[in-house]
Amino acid sequence: MTNLTFDDYNFEVINIENSKENLLTINKNMMTFDRSIAECLKYASHIRPLLDRENKIFAIQVCRSVASKSVAFSKPETKQKGSVKIQAVAIRNAVRMLMKDLWKEDMRYQLEGTFIEDHKAFIFDLTKYKELPPFKIERKVLDNE
């Protein structure tokens, strides 16, 4: 048996809190918002999608469920287990059409959001993106083509 003691090491606590990168991933079929975005928006049940075509900015803003063009967003905090997924085709298509000259149809794109607390909103600069490969299933299809 060794004579190791806990004090022989210089331990540091590993941070297990959310990194709060506030990332939005736009896939071929859906948009996925990191849970940190839902947290900043206080797990809002509905958002309103906004688009500034000239500046290529996409935004989401908290709104009431009865607001015009509201979209269901997050479950309550205790029930929202992971990221928030939105499958609204109209939103995804509007963003992809705006970026059609820069984005490839089969690729995924990740954007970092900026929280605007006064407006209960997140904005995403569509020109500042990270291109991600397609999902594995999509890659298998592409490999077999």
Coordinates of N, CA, C and O in Angstrom, one line a residue, residues 5 12 19 35 82 85 89 98 102 109 120 125 141:
T5 N -1.0 10.9 0.2 CA -2.0 11.7 0.9 C -2.6 12.7 -0.1 O -2.0 13.0 -1.1
E12 N -7.3 21.3 -8.5 CA -8.1 22.4 -8.8 C -9.5 21.9 -9.1 O -9.6 20.8 -9.7
S19 N -20.8 26.4 -20.3 CA -19.8 27.3 -20.9 C -20.4 28.6 -21.4 O -19.7 29.6 -21.6
R35 N -28.8 25.4 -24.6 CA -29.6 25.6 -23.4 C -29.3 26.9 -22.7 O -30.2 27.5 -22.1
G82 N -32.2 19.8 -22.4 CA -31.0 20.0 -23.3 C -31.2 21.3 -24.1 O -31.9 22.2 -23.7
K85 N -34.8 22.9 -29.8 CA -34.9 22.7 -31.2 C -36.2 23.3 -31.8 O -37.2 23.1 -31.3
V89 N -40.0 25.5 -40.6 CA -39.4 25.5 -41.9 C -39.2 26.9 -42.5 O -38.2 27.3 -43.1
L98 N -31.3 33.8 -47.3 CA -30.5 35.0 -47.2 C -29.0 34.7 -47.4 O -28.3 35.5 -47.9
L102 N -23.3 32.2 -49.7 CA -22.2 31.8 -48.8 C -22.3 30.4 -48.2 O -21.3 29.8 -47.9
Y109 N -24.3 25.1 -39.9 CA -23.7 26.3 -39.6 C -23.9 26.7 -38.1 O -25.0 26.5 -37.6
K120 N -34.7 41.6 -24.2 CA -35.0 40.1 -24.1 C -34.8 39.4 -25.4 O -35.7 38.7 -25.9
D125 N -25.1 37.3 -35.9 CA -24.6 37.8 -37.1 C -24.3 36.7 -38.1 O -23.5 35.9 -37.8
V141 N -24.7 9.1 -46.6 CA -25.4 9.3 -47.9 C -24.5 9.9 -48.9 O -24.4 9.4 -50.0

